[in-house]
PDB file of C-alpha atoms in Angstrom:
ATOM      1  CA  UNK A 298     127.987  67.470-263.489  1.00 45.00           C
ATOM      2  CA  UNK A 299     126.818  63.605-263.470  1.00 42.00           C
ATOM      3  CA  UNK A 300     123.334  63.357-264.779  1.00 47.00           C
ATOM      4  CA  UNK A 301     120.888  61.506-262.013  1.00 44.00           C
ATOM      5  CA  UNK A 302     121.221  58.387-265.121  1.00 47.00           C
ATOM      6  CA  UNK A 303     124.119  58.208-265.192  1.00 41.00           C
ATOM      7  CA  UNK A 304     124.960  57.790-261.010  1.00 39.00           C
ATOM      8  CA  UNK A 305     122.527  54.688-261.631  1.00 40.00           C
ATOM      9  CA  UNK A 306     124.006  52.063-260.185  1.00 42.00           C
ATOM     10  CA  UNK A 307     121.907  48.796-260.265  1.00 44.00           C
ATOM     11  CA  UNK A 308     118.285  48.495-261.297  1.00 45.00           C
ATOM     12  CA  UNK A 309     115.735  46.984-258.547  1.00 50.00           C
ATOM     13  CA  UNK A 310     113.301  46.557-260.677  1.00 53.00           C
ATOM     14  CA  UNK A 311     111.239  49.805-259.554  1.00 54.00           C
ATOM     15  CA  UNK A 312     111.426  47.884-255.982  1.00 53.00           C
ATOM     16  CA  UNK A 313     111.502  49.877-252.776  1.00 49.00           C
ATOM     17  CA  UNK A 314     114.741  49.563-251.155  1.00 50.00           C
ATOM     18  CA  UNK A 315     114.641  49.409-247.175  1.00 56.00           C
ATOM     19  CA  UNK A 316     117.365  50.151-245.072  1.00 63.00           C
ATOM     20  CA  UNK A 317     117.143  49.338-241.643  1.00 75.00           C
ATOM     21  CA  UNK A 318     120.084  49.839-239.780  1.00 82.00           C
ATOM     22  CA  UNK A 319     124.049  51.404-240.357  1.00 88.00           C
ATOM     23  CA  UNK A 320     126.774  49.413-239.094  1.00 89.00           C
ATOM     24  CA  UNK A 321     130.009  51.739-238.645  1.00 91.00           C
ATOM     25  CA  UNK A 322     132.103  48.477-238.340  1.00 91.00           C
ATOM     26  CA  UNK A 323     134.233  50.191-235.172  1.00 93.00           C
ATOM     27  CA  UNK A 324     136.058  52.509-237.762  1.00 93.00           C
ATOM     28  CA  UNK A 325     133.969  54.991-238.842  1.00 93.00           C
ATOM     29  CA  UNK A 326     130.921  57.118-237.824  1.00 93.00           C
ATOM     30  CA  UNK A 327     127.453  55.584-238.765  1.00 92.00           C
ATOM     31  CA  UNK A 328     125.682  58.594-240.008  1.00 89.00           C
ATOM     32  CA  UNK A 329     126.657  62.119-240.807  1.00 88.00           C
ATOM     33  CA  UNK A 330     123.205  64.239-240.992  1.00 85.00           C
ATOM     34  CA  UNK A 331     125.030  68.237-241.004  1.00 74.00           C
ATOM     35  CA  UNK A 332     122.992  71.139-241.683  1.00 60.00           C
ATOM     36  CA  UNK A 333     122.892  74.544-240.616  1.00 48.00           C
ATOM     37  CA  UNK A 334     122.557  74.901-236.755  1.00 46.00           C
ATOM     38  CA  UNK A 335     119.642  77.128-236.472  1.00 43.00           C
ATOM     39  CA  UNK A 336     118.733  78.202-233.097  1.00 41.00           C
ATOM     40  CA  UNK A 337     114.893  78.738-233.607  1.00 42.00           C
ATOM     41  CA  UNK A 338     114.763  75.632-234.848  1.00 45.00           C
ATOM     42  CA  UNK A 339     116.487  74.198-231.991  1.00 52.00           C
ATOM     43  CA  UNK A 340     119.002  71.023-232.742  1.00 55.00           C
ATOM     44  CA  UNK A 341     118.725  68.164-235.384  1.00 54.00           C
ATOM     45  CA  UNK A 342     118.540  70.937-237.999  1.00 59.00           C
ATOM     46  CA  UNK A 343     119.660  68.637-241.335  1.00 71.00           C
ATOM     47  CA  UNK A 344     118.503  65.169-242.489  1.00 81.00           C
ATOM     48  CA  UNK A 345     116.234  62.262-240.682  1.00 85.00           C
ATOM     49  CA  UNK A 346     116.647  58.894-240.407  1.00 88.00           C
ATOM     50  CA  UNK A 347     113.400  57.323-238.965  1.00 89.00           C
ATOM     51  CA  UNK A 348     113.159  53.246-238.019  1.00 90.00           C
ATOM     52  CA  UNK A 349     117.135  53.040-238.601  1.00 90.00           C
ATOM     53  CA  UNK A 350     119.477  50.813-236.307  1.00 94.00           C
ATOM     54  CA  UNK A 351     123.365  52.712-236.135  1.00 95.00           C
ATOM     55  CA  UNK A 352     125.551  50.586-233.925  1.00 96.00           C
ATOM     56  CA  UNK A 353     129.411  49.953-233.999  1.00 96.00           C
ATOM     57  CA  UNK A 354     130.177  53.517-235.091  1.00 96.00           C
ATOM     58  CA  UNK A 355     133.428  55.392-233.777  1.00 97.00           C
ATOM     59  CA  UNK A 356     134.960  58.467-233.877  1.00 96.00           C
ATOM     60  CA  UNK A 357     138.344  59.818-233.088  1.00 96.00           C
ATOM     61  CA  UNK A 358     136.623  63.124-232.088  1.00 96.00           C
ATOM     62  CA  UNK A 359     132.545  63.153-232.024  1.00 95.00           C
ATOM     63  CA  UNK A 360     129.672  61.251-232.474  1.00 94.00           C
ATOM     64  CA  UNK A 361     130.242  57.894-233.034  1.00 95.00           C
ATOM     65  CA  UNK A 362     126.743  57.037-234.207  1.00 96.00           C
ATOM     66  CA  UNK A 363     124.847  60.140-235.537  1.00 94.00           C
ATOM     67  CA  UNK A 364     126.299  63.992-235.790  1.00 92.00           C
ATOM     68  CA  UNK A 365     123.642  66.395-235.926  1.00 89.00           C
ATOM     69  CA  UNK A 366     120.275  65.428-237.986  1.00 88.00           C
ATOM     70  CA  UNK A 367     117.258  63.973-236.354  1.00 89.00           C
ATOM     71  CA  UNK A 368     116.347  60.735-235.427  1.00 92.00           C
ATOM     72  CA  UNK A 369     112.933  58.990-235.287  1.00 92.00           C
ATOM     73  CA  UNK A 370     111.707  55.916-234.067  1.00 93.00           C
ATOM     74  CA  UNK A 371     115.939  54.639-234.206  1.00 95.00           C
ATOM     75  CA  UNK A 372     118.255  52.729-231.921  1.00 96.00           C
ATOM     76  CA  UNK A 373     121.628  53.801-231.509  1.00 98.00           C
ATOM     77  CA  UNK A 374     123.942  51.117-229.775  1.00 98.00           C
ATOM     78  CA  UNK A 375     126.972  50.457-229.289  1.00 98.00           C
ATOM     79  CA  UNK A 376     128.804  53.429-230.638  1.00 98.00           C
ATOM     80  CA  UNK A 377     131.923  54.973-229.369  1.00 98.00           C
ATOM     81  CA  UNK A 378     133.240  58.943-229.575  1.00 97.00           C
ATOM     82  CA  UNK A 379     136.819  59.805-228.220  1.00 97.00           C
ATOM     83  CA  UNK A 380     135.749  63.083-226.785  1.00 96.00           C
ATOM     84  CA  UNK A 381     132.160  63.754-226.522  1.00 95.00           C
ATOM     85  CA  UNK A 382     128.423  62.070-228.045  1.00 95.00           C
ATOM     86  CA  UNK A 383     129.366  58.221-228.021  1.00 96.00           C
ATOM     87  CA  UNK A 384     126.131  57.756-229.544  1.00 97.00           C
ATOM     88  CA  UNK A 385     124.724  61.165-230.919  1.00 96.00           C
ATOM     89  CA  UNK A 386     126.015  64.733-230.476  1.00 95.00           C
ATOM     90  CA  UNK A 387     123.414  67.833-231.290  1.00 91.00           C
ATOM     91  CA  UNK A 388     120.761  65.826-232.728  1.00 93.00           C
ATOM     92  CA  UNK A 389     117.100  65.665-231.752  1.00 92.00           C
ATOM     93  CA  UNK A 390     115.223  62.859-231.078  1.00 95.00           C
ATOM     94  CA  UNK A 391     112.090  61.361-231.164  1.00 95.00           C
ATOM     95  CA  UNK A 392     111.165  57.837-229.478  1.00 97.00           C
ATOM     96  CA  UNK A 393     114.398  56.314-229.670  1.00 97.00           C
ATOM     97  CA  UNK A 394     117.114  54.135-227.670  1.00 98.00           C
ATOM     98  CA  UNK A 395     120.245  55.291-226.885  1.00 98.00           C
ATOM     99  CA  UNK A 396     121.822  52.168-225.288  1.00 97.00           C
ATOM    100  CA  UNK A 397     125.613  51.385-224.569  1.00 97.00           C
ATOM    101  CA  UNK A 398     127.654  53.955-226.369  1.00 97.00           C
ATOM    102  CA  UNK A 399     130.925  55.433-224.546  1.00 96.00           C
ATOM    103  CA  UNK A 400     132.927  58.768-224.876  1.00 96.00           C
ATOM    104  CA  UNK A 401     134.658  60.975-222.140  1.00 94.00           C
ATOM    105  CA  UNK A 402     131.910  63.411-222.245  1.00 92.00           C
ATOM    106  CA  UNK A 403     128.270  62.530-222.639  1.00 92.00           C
ATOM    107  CA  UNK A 404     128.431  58.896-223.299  1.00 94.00           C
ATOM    108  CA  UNK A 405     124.408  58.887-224.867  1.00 95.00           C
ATOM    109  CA  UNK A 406     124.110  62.129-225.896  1.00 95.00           C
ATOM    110  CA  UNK A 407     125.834  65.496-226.490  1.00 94.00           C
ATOM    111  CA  UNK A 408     123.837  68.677-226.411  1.00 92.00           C
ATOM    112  CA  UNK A 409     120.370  66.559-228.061  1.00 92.00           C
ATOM    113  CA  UNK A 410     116.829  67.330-227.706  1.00 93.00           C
ATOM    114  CA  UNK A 411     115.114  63.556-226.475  1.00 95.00           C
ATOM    115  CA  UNK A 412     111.753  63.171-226.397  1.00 96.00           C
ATOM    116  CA  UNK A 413     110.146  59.642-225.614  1.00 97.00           C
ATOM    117  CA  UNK A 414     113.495  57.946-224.957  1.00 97.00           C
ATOM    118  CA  UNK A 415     114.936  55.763-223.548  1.00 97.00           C
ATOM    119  CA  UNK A 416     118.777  56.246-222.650  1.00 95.00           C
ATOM    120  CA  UNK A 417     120.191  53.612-220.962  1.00 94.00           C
ATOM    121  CA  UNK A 418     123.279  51.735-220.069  1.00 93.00           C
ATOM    122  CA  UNK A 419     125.680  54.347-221.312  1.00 94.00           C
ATOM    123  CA  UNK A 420     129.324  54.998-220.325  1.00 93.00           C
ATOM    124  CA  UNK A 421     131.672  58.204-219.927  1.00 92.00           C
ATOM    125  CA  UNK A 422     135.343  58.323-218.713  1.00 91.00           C
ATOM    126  CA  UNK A 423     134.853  61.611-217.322  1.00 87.00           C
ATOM    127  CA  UNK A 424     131.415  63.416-217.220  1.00 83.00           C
ATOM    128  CA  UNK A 425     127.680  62.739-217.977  1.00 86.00           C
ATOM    129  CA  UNK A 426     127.496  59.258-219.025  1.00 89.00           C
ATOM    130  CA  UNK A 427     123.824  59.446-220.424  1.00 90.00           C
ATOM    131  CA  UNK A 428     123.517  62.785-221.125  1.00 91.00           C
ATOM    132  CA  UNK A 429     125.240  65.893-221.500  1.00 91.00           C
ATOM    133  CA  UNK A 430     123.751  69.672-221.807  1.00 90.00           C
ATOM    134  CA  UNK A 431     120.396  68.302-223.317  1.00 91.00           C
ATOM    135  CA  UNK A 432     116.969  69.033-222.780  1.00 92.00           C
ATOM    136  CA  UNK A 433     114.966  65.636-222.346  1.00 93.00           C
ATOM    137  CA  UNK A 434     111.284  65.217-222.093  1.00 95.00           C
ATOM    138  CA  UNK A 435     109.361  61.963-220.795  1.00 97.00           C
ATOM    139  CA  UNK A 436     112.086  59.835-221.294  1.00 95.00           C
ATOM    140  CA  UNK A 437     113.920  57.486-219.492  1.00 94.00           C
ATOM    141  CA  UNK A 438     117.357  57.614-218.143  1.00 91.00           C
ATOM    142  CA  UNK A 439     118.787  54.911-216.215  1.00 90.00           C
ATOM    143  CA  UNK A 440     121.666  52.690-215.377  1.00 89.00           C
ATOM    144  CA  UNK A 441     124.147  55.531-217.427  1.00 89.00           C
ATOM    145  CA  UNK A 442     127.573  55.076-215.321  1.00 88.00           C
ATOM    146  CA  UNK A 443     131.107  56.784-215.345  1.00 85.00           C
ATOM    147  CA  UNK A 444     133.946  54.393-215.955  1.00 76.00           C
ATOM    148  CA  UNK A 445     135.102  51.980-213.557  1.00 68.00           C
ATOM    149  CA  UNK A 446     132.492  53.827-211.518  1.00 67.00           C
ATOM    150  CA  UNK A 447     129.171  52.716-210.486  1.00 59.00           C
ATOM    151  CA  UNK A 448     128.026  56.294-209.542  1.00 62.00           C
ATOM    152  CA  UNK A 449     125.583  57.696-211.971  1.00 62.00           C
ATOM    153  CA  UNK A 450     126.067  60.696-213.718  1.00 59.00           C
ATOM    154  CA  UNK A 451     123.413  62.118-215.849  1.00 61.00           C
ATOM    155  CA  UNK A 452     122.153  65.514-214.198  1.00 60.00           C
ATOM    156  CA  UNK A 453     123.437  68.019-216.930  1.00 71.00           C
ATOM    157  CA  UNK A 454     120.837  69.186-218.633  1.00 82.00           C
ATOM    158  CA  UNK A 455     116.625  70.040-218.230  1.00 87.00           C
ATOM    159  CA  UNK A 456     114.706  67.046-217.574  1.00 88.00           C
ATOM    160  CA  UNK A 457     110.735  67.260-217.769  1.00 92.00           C
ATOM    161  CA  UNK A 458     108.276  64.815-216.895  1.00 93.00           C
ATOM    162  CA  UNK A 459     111.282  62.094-217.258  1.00 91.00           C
ATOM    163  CA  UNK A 460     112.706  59.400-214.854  1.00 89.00           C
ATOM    164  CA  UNK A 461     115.868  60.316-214.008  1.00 84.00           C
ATOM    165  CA  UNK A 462     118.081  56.860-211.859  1.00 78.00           C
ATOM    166  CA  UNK A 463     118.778  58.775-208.658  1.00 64.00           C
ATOM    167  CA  UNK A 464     122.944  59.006-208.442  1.00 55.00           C
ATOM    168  CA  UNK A 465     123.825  56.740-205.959  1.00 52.00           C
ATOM    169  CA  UNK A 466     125.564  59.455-204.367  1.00 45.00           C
ATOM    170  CA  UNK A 467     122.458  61.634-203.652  1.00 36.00           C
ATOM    171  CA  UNK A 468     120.960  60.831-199.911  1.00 34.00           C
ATOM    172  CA  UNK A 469     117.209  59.601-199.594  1.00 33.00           C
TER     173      UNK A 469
END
């Protein structure tokens, strides 16, 4: 075992040290928050990251910004996931912006809890480009499109009190 001392790495002075933002650099996933799943405690069960920035991320499978955890006050842009949660995949957040992330499934977000967000501009190749399987509440979805598609597809999931962009394929 490595005594906290001696995994001292540089001294800062007794400054605090702010980190505002995770840039996965296209190769690698920005932030990897596991914990235990637990269902009465609904997702995002593991760490938080509040005020943090995670763009650029990728995955060859999910989550190309954040896996699991919770977010707070965050933006997560940018981020890409070869299957499913381009930018976050069973997390739950909390006045954030999910904004121009891209997977096959769920382009924004994967089975997540949003509250107070804003998910926008997001892409899928096959289904659910802003959201997929999620419970949102007063939040904002818009301009989420399949690829090479301009149809919107955001409907799985429960939506309360949000606004949902009408799919261009739904009549008036």
């Amino acid at each position: 075992e490595v005594s906290l001392e001696q995994r001292k790495v540089a001294n800062f002075s007794n400054k605090k040290i702010y980190f505002l933002g995770i840039d996965g650099g296209g190769t690698n996933r920005c932030a990897n928050l596991t914990g235990t799943y637990v269902v009465t405690s609904g997702y995002g069960a593991g760490s938080t990251l509040m005020g943090f920035t995670l763009q650029n991320g990728y995955s060859t499978s999910t989550a190309g910004g954040a896996y699991y955890g919770t977010l707070v006050n965050c933006i997560v842009r940018g981020n890409k996931a070869e299957t499913s949660g381009g930018g976050v995949y069973y997390s739950a957040l909390t006045n954030c912006v999910i904004a121009s992330n891209m997977a096959n499934m769920g382009g924004g977000i994967y089975y997540g809890r949003a509250f107070n967000c804003s998910i926008v501009g997001n892409r899928a190749n096959k289904s659910n480009s802003g959201v997929y399987g999620s419970y949102c509440r007063d939040s904002v979805i818009w301009g989420n499109r399949l690829r090479n598609c301009d149809t919107s597809d955001v409907q799985s999931g429960s939506f309360f009190n949000c606004y949902v962009e009408k799919p261009s394929s739904m009549s008036s």
